[in-house]
Short mmCIF file of C-alpha atoms in Angstrom, two decimals:
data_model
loop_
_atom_site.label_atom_id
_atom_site.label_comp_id
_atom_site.label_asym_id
_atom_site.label_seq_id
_atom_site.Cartn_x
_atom_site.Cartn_y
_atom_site.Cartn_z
CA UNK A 176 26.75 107.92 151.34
CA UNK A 177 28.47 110.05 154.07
CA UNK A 178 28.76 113.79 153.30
CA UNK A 179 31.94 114.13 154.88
CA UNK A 180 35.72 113.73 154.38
CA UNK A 181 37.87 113.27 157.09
CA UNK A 182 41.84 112.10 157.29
CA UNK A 183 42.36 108.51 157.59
CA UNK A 184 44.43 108.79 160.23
CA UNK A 185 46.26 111.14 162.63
CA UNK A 186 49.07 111.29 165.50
CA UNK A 187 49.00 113.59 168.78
CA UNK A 188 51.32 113.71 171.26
CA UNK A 189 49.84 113.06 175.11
CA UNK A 190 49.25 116.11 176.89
CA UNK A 191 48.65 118.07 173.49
CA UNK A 192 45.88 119.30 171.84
CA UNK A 193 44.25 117.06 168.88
CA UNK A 194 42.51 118.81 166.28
CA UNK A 195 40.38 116.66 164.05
CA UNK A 196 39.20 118.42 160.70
CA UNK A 197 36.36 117.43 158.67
CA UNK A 198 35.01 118.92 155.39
CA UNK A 199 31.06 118.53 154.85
CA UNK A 200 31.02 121.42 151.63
CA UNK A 201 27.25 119.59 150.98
CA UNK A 202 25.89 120.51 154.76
CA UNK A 203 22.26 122.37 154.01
CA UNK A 204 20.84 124.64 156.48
CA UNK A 205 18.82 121.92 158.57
CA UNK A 206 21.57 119.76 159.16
CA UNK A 207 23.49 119.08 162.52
CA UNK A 208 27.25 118.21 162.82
CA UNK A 209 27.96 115.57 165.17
CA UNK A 210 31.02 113.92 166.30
CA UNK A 211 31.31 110.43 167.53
CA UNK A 212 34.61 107.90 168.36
CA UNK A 213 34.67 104.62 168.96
CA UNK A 214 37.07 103.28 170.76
CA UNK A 215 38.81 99.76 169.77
CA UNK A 216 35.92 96.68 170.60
CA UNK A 217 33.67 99.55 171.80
CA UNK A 218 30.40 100.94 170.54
CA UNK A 219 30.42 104.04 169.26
CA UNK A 220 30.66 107.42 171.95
CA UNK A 221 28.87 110.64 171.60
CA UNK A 222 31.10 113.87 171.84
CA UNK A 223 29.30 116.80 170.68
CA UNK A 224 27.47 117.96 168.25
CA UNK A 225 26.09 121.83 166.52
CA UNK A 226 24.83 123.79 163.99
CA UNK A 227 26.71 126.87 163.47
CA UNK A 228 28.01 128.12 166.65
CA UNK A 229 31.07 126.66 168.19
CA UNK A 230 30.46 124.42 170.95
CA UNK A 231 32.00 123.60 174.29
CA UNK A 232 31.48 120.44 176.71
CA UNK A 233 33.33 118.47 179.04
CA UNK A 234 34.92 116.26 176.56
CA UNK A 235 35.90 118.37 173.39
CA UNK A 236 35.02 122.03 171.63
CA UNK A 237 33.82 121.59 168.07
CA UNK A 238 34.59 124.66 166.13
CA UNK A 239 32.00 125.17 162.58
CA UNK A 240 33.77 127.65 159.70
CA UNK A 241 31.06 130.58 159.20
CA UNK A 242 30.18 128.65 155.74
CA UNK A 243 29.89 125.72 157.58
CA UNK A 244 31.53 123.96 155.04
CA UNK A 245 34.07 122.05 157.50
CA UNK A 246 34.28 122.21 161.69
CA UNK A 247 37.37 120.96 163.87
CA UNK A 248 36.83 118.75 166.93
CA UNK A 249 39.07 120.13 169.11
CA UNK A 250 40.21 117.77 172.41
CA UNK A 251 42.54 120.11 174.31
CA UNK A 252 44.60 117.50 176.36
CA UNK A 253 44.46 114.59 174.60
CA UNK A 254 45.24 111.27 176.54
CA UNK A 255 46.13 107.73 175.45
CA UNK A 256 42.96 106.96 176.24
CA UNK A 257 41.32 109.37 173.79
CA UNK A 258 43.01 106.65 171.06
CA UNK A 259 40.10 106.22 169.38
CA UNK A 260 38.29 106.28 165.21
CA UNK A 261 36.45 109.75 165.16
CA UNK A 262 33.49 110.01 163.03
CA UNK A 263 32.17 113.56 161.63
CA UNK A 264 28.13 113.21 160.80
CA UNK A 265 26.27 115.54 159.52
CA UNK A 266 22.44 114.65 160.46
CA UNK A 267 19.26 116.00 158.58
CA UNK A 268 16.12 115.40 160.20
CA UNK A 269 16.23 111.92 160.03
CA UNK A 270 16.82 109.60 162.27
CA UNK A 271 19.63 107.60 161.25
CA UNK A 272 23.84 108.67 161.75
CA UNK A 273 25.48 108.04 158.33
CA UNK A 274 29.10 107.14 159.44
CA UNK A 275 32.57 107.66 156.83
CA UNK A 276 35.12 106.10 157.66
CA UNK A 277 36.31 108.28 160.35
CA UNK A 278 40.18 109.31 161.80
CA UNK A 279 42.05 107.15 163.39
CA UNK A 280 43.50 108.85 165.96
CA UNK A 281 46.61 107.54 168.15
CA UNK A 282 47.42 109.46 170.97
CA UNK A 283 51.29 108.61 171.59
CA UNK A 284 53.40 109.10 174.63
CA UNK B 94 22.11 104.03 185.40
CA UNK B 95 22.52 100.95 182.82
CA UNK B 96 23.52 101.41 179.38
CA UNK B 97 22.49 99.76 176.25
CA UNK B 98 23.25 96.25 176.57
CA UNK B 99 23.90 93.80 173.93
CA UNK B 100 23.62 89.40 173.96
CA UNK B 101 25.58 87.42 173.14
CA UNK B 102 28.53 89.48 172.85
CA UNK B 103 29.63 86.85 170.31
CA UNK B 104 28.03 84.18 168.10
CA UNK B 105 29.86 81.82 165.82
CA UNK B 106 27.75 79.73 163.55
CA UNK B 107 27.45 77.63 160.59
CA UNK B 108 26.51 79.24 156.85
CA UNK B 109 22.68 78.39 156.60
CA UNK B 110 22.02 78.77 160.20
CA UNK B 111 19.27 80.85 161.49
CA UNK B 112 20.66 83.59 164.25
CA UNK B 113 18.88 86.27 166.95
CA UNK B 114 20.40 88.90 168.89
CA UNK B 115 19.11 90.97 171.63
CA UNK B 116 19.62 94.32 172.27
CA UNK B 117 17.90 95.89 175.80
CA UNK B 118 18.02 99.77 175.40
CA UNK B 119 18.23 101.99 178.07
CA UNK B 120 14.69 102.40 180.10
CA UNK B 121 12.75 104.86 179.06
CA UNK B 122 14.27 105.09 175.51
CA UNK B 123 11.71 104.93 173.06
CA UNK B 124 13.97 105.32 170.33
CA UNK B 125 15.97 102.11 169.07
CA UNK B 126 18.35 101.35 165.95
CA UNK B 127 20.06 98.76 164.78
CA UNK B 128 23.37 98.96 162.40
CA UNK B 129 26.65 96.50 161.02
CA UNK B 130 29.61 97.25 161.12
CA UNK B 131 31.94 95.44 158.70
CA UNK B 132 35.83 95.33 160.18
CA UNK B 133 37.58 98.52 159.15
CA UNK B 134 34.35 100.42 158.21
CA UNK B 135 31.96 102.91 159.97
CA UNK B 136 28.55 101.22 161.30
CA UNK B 137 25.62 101.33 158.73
CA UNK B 138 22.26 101.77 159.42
CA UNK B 139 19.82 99.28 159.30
CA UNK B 140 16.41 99.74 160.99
CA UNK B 141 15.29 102.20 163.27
CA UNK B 142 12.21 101.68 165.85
CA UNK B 143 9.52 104.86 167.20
CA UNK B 144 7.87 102.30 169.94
CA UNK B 145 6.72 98.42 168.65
CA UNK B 146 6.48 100.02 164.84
CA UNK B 147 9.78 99.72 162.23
CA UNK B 148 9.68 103.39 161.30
CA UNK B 149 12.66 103.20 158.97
CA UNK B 150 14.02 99.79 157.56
CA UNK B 151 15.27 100.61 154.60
CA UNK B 152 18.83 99.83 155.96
CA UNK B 153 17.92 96.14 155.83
CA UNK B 154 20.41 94.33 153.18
CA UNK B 155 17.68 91.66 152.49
CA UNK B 156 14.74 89.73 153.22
CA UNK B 157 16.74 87.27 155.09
CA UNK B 158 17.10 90.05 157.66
CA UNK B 159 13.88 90.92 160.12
CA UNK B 160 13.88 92.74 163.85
CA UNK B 161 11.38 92.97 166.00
CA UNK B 162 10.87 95.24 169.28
CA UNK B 163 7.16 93.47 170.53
CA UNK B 164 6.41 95.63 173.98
CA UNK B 165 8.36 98.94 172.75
CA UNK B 166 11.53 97.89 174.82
CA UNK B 167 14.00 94.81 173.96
CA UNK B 168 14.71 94.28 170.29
CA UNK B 169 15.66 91.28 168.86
CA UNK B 170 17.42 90.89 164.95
CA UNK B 171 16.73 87.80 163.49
CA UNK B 172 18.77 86.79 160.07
CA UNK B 173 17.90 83.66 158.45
CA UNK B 174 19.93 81.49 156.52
CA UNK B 175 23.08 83.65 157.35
CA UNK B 176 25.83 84.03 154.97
CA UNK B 177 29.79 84.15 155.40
CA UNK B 178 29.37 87.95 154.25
CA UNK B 179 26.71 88.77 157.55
CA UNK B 180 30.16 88.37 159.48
CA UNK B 181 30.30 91.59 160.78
CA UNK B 182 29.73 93.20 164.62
CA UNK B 183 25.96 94.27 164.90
CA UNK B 184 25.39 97.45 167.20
CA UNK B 185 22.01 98.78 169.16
CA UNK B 186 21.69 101.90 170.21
CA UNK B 187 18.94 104.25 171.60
CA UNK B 188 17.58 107.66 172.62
CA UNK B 189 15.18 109.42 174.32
CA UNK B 190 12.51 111.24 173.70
CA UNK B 191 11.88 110.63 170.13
CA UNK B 192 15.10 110.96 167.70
CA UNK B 193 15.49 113.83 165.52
CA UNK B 194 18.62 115.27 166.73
CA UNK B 195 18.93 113.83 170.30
CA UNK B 196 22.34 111.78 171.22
CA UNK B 197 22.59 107.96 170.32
CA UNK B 198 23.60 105.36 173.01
CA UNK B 199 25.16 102.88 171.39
CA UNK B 200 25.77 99.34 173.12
CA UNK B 201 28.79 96.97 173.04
CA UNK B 202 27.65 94.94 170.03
CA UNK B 203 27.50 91.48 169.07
CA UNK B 204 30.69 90.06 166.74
CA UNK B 205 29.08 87.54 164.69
CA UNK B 206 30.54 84.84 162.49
CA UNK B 207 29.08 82.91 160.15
CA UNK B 208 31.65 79.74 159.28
#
């Protein structure tokens, strides 16, 4: 079972900033959160991914609460192109991504 | 350089019917999983390769299902006597070195439906 919860779905305007939540209450100390999307008849896309400090890259920021009990993926300008289903996963040491159900997110003009 | 790449990028066959598809990971990648994705849902694991060896399988619904990776490089999931309920898109992805917290490439998939 995924240890996440995540909206089902979510509007941005273009040009704005999207900020995806995610709640993972369960997350132990050893476990990574990732972020994923997967855009319509795509496999799925890494973003980023951390453990407890917030993280910056070329596509998104991913900000972790200090309890690390939820994080925010964070895409400052969104695009239509960044229409997409994100997926929060938090990984143990195993190999395997356990996927929810993920935001739909629809970047609008 | 290439990505993961996925054939055929759609099969339709007939309930019963015995089906394979391919996945070629990215060179190098020693790393290889398989998962389904069902329409609407998140992809689910199925079996995960270190090299030739299945290191983690227990994703696998049944015994109809079965994947090989021979030489440590192209995979291949076989299902046998598929059902209308294997209809789903089936995605390969890999990663380099060896998994534990390294990013997934994840190919195109192959949509397949079982009539």
């Amino acid at each position: 079972d995924a240890k996440t919860t995540q909206p089902t779905s979510m509007d941005c305007a273009e040009g704005r900033a999207a900020n995806l939540p995610c709640n993972h209450s369960t997350i132990s100390g050893n476990e990574y959160v990732y972020w994923y999307r997967q855009i319509h008849s795509q496999g799925p896309q890494y973003i980023i991914h951390g453990l407890k400090n917030n993280e910056t890259n070329e596509m998104a920021s991913l900000i972790i609460t200090e309890d690390r009990k939820s994080s925010t993926l964070i895409l400052p300008h969104a695009t239509l192109r960044d229409t997409a289903v994100y997926y929060c996963i938090v990984r143990d040491a195993g190999n395997m991504l356990t996927f929810g159900g993920g935001t739909r997110l629809m970047v609008k003009p | 350089g290439a990505g993961v790449s996925q054939t055929p990028s759609n099969k339709v066959t007939e309930k019963g019917k015995y089906v394979e598809l391919r996945c070629d990971p990215i060179s190098g990648h020693t790393a290889l999983y398989w998962y389904r994705q069902s329409l609407g849902q998140g992809p689910e694991f199925l079996i995960y390769f270190q090299g030739t060896g299945a290191a983690d399988d227990s994703g696998l619904p049944n015994d109809r299902f079965f994947a090989v990776r021979p030489e440590g490089s192209v995979s291949t999931l076989k299902i046998q006597r598929t059902e209308r309920g294997d209809s789903a898109v089936y995605l390969c992805a890999s990663s380099s070195p060896p998994g534990t917290y390294n990013e997934q490439f994840f190919g195109p998939g192959t949509r397949l439906t079982v009539l």
